[in-house]
Short mmCIF file of C-alpha atoms (C1' of nucleotides) in Angstrom, two decimals:
data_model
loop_
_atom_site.label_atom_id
_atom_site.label_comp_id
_atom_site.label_asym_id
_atom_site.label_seq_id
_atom_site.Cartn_x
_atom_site.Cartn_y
_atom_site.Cartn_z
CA UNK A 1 0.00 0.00 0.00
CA UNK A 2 1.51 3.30 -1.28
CA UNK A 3 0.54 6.36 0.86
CA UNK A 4 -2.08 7.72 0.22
CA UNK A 5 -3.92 11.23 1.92
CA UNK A 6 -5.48 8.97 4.05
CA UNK A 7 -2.33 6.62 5.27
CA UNK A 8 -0.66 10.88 5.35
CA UNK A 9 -3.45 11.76 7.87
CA UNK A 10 -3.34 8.60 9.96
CA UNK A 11 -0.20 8.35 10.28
CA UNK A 12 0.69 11.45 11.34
CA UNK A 13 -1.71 11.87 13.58
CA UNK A 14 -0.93 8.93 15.28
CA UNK A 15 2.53 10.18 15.90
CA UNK A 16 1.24 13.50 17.19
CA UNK A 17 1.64 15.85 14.17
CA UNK A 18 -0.82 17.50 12.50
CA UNK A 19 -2.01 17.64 8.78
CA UNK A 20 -1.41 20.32 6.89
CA UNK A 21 -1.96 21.60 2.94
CA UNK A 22 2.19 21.65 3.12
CA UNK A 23 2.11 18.30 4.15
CA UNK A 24 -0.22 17.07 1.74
CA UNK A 25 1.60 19.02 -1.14
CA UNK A 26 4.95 17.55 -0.51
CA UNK A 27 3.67 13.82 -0.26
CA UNK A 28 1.96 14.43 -3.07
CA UNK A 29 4.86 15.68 -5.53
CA UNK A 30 6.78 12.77 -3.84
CA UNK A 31 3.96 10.00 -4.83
CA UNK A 32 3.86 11.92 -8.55
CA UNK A 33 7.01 10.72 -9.00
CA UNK A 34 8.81 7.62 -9.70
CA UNK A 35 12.33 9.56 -9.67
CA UNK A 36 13.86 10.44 -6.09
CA UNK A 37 13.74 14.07 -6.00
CA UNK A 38 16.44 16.40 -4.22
CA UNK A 39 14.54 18.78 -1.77
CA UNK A 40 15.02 21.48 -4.56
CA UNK A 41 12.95 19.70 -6.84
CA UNK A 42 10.08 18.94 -4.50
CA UNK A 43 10.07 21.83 -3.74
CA UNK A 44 9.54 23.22 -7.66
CA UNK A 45 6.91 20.69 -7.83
CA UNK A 46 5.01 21.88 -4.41
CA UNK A 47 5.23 25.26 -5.58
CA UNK A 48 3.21 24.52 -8.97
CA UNK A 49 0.74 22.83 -6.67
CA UNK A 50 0.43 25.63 -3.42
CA UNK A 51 2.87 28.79 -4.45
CA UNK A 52 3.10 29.70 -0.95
CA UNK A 53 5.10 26.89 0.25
CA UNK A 54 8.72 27.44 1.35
CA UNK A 55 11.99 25.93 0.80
CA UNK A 56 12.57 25.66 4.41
CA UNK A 57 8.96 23.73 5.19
CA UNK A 58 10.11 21.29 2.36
CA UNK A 59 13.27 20.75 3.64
CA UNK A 60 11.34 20.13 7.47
CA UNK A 61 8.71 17.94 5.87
CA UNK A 62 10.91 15.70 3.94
CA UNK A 63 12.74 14.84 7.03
CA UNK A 64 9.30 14.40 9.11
CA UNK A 65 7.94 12.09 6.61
CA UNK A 66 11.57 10.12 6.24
CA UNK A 67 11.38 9.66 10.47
CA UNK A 68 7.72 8.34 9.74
CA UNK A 69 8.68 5.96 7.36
CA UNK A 70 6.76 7.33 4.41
CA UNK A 71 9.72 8.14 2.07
CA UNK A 72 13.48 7.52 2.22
CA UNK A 73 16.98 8.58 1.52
CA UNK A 74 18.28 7.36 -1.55
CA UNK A 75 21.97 7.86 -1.41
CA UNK A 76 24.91 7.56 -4.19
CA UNK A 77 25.90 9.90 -6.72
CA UNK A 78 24.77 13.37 -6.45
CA UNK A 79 25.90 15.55 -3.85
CA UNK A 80 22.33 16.82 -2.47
CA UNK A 81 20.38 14.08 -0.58
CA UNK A 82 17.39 12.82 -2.76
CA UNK A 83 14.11 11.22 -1.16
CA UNK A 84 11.38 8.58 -2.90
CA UNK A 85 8.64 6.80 -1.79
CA UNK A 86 9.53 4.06 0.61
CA UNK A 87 8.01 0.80 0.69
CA UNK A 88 7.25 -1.18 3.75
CA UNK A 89 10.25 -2.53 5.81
CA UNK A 90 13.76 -3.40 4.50
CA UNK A 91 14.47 -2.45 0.86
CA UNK A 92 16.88 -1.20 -1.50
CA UNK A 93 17.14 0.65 -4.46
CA UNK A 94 17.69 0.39 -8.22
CA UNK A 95 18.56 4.04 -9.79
CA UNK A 96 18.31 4.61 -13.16
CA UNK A 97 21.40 6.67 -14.04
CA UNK A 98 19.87 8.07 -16.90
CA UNK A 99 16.24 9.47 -15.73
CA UNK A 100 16.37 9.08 -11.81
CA UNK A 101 13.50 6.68 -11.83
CA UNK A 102 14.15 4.36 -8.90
CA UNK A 103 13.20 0.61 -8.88
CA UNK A 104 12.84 -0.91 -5.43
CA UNK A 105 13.98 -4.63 -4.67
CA UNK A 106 13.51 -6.56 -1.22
CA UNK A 107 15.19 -9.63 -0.83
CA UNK A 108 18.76 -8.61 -0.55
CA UNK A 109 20.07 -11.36 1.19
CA UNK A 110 23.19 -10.50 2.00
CA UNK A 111 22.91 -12.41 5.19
CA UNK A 112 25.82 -14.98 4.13
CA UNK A 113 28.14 -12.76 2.79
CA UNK A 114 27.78 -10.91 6.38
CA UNK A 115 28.15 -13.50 7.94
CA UNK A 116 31.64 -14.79 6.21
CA UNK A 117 32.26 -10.88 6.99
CA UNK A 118 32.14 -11.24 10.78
CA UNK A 119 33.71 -14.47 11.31
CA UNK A 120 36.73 -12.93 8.99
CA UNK A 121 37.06 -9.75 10.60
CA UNK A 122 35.53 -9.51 14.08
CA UNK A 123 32.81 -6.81 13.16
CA UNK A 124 29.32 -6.38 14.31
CA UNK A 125 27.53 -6.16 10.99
CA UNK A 126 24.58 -3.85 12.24
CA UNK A 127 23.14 -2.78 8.92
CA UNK A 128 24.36 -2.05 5.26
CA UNK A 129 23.34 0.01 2.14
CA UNK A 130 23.35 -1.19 -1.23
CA UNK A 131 21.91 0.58 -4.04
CA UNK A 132 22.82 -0.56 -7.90
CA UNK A 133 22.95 1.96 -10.74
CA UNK A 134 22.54 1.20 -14.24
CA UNK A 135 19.68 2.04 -17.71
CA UNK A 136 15.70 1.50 -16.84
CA UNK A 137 14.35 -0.67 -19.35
CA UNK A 138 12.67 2.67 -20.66
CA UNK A 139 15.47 4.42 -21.63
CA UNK A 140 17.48 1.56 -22.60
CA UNK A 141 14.70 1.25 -25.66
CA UNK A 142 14.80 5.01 -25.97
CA UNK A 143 18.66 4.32 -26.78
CA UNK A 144 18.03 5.96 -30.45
CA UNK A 145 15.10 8.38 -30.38
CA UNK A 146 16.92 11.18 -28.32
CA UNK A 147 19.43 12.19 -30.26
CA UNK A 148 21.12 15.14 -28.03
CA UNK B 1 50.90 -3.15 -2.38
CA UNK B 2 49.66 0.23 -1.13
CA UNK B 3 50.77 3.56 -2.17
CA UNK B 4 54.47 4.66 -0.87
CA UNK B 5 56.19 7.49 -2.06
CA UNK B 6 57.40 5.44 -4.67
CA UNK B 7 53.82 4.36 -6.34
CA UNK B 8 52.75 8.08 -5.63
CA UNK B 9 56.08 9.78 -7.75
CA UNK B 10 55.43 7.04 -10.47
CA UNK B 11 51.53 7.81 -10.62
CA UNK B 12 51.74 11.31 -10.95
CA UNK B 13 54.40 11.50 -13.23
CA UNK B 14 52.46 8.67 -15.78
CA UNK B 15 49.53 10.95 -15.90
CA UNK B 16 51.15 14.21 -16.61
CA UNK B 17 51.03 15.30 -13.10
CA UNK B 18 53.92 16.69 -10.92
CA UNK B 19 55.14 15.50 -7.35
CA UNK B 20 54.78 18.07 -4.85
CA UNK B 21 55.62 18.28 -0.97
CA UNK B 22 51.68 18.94 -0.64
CA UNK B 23 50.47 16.14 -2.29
CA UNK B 24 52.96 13.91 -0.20
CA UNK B 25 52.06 15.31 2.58
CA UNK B 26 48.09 14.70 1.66
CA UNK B 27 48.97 11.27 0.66
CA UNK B 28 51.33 10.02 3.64
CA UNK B 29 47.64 11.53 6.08
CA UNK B 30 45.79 8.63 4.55
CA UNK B 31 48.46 6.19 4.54
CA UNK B 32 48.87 6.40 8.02
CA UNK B 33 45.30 6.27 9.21
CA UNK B 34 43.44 3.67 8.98
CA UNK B 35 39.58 5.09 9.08
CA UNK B 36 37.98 6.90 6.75
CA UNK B 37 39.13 11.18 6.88
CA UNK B 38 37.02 14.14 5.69
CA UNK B 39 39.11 16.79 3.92
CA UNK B 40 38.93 18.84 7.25
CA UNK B 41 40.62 15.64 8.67
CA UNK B 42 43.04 15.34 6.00
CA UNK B 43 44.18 19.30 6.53
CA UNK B 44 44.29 19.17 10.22
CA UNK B 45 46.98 16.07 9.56
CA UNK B 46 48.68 17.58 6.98
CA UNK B 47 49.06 20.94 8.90
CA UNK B 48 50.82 19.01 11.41
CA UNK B 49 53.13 17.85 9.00
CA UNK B 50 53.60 20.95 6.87
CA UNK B 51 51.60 24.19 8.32
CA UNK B 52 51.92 26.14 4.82
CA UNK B 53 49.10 23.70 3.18
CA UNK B 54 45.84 25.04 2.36
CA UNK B 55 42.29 23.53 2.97
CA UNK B 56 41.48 24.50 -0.87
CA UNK B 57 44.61 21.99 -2.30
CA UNK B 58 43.73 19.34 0.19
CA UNK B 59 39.96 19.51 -1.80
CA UNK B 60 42.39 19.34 -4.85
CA UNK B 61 44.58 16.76 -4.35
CA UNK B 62 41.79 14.41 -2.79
CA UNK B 63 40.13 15.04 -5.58
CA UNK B 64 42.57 13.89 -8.16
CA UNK B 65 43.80 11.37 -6.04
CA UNK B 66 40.68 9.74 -6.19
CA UNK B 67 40.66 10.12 -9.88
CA UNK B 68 43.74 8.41 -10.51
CA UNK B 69 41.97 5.73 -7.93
CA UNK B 70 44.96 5.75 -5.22
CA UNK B 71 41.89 6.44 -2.64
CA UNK B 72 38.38 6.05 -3.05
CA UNK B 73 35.58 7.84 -1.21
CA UNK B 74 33.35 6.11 1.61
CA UNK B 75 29.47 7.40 1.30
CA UNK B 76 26.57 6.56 3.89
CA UNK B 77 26.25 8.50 7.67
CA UNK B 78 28.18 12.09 7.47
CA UNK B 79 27.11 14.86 5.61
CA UNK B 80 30.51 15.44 4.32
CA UNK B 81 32.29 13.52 1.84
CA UNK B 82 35.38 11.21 3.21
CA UNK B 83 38.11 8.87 1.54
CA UNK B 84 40.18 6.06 2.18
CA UNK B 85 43.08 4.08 0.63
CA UNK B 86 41.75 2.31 -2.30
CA UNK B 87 43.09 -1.21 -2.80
CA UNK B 88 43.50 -2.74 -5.90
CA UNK B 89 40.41 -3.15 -7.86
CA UNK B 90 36.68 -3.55 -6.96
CA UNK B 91 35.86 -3.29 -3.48
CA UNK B 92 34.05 -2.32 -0.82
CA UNK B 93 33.99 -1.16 2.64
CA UNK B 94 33.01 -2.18 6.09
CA UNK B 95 33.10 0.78 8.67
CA UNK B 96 32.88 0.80 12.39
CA UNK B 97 29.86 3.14 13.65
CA UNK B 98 32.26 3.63 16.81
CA UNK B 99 35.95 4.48 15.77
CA UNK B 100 35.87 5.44 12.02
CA UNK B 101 37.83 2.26 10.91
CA UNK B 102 37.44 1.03 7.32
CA UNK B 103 37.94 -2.44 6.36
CA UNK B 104 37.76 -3.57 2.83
CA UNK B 105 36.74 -6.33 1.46
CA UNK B 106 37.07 -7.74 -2.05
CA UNK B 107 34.07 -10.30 -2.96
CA UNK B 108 30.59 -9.03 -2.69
CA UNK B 109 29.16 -11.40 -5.51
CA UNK B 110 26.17 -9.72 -6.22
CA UNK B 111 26.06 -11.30 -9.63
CA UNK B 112 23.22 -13.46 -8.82
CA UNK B 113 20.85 -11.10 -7.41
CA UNK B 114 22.02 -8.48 -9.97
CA UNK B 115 21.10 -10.86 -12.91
CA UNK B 116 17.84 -11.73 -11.39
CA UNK B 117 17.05 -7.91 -10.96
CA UNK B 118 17.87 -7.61 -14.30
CA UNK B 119 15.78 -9.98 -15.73
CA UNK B 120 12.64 -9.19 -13.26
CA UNK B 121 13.36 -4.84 -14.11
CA UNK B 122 14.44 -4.55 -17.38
CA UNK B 123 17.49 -2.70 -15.81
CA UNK B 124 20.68 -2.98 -17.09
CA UNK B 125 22.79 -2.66 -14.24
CA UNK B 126 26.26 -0.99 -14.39
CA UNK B 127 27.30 -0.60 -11.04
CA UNK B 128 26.33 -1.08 -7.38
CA UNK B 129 27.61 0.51 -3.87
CA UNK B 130 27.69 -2.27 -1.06
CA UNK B 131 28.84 -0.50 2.26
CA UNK B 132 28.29 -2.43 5.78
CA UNK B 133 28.45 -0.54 9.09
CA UNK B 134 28.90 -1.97 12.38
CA UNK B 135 31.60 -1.99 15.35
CA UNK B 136 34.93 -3.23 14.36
CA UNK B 137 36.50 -6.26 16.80
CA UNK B 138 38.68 -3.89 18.55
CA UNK B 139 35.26 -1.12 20.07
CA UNK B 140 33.50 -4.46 20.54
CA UNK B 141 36.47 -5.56 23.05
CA UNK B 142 36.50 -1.94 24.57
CA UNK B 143 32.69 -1.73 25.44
CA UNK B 144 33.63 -1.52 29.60
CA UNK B 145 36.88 -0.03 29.55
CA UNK B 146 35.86 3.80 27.78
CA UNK B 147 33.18 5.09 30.48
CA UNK B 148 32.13 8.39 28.97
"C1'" DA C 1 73.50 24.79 -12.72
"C1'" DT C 2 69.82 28.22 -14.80
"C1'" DG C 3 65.92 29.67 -17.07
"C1'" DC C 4 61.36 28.78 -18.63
"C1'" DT C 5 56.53 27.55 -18.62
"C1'" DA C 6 52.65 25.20 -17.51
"C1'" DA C 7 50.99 23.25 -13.47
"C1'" DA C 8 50.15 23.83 -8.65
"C1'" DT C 9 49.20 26.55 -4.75
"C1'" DG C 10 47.05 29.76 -1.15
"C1'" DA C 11 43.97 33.32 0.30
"C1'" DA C 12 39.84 35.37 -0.29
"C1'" DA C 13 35.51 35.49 -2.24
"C1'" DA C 14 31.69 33.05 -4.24
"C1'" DT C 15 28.48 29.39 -4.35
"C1'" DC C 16 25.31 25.98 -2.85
"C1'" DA C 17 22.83 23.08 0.27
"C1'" DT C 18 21.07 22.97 4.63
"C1'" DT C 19 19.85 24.75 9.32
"C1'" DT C 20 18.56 28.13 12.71
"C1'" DT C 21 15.96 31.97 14.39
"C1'" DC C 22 11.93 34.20 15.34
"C1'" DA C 23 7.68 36.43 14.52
"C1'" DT C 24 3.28 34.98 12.48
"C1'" DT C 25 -0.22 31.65 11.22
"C1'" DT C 26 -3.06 27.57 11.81
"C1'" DA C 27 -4.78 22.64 12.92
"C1'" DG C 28 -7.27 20.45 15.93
"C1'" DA C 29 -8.61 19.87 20.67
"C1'" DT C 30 -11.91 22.12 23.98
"C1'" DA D 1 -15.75 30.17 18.75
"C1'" DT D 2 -11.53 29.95 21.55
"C1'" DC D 3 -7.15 28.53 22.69
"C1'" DT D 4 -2.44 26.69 22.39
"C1'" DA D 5 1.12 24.11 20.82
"C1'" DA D 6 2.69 22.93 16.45
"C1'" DA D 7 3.73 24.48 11.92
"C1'" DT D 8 5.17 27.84 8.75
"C1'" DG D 9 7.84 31.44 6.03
"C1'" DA D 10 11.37 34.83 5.43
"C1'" DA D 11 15.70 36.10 6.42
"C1'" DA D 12 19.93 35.25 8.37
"C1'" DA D 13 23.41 31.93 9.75
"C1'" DT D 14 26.13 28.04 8.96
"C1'" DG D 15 29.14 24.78 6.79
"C1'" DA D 16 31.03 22.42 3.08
"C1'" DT D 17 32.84 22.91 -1.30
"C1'" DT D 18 34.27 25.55 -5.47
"C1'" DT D 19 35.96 29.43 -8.05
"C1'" DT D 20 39.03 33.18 -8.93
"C1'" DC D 21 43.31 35.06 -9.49
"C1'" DA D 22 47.80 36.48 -8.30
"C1'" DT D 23 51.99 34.05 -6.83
"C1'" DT D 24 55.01 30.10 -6.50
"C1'" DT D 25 57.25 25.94 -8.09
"C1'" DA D 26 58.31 21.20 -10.37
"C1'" DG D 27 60.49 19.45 -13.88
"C1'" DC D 28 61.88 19.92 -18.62
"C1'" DA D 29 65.15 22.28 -21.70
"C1'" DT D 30 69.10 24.47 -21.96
#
DNA sequence: ATGCTAAATGAAAATCATTTTCATTTAGAT
DNA sequence: ATCTAAATGAAAATGATTTTCATTTAGCAT
């Protein structure tokens, strides 16, 4: 289940926060969007929506709705953070290097390989991040019909 | 074999580059540390060593040291960028949560799961960042000894 | 050894993303 | 309808990184 207005409103109010157009807005341009979007471009998409939204409420929201488990970091690459629409529970992400859309996969299972890891080294493997970059299936057929 | 003077001079020089006390001085910061340093790390070593250094050339020279791959940069946590020694070839890195300290390690086989993604996505995948955080054997050992 | 020139450097200023401050507005409980 | 803490927006502050530009220097050519 993606969230919706309604899992917005729930969830938020469960947690003690309250909803607001700004709130809605930013979810919104997030669930728009298959692409993880810096805070910069949510914020040129919330504007479009509600033109009296500020940079600064973006930036506040996106990390409200990250702690709340609504969206997530998506990491790599550029040097801004980037946010997209996070699943439920453990995940990782498949980035299109080309047009930002962003794939999710679940079963990682990286569980052996950890575990080889600790018994070689000592550490405490307490989490990890893997992401994997490459060409969506969309723009790997668009290979020929944008010619710069 | 990790970069000593030696690889440094012979590195430079093959790309057109020339050997200077700053870069040495930038180089022999990393060699001797073993977790992963921020360029504000990297200068307040390198001052030590040689005061006359600037902040702005230890952005430069981590910069094209990293280029010519003789250290490679660790993402996840921080907000700013940091880099390690790069061993030979693909790799990635294990970092204690506690002390900073980077191990690598040199066989992530993902190949499986990144052919399945493939097939299942469309994606054709290029490239992938693997890190795993934890605490490293020596803060696990330590846990009653440092009372903050 | 000496001069030459492009590359490298340092200091200051500029840029860019992000955070803080604080006065004003507003959601949602009463 | 009222109230109050939470939320917001604008501006300023911060912090990391990059650019600019005048000066210095490594390493090649004498």
């Amino acid at each position: 289940m993606r969230p919706t207005e309604k899992k917005l409103a729930a969830t938020l109010s469960q947690n003690g926060y309250k909803l607001t157009a700004q709130r809605r807005s930013v979810l919104g341009a997030i669930v728009s969007s298959h692409e993880h979007l810096t805070p910069a471009a949510v914020y040129e998409r919330v504007k479009q929506d509600n033109p009296r939204v500020g940079l600064v409420t973006v930036y506040r929201t996106l990390e409200l709705f990250s702690e709340l488990g609504l969206i997530c970091r998506v990491h790599g690459e550029g040097k801004s953070q980037s946010y997209t629409l996070a699943p439920i529970g453990h995940h990782h992400h498949m980035i299109c290097s080309e047009c930002g859309t962003v794939a999710d996969f679940t079963d990682c299972d990286l569980s052996d390989l950890e575990e080889r890891l600790s018994q070689e080294t000592g550490f405490e493997i307490e989490g990890h991040m893997l992401e994997f970059y490459g060409r969506c299936s969309n723009c790997r057929s668009q290979v020929l019909s944008v010619t710069a």
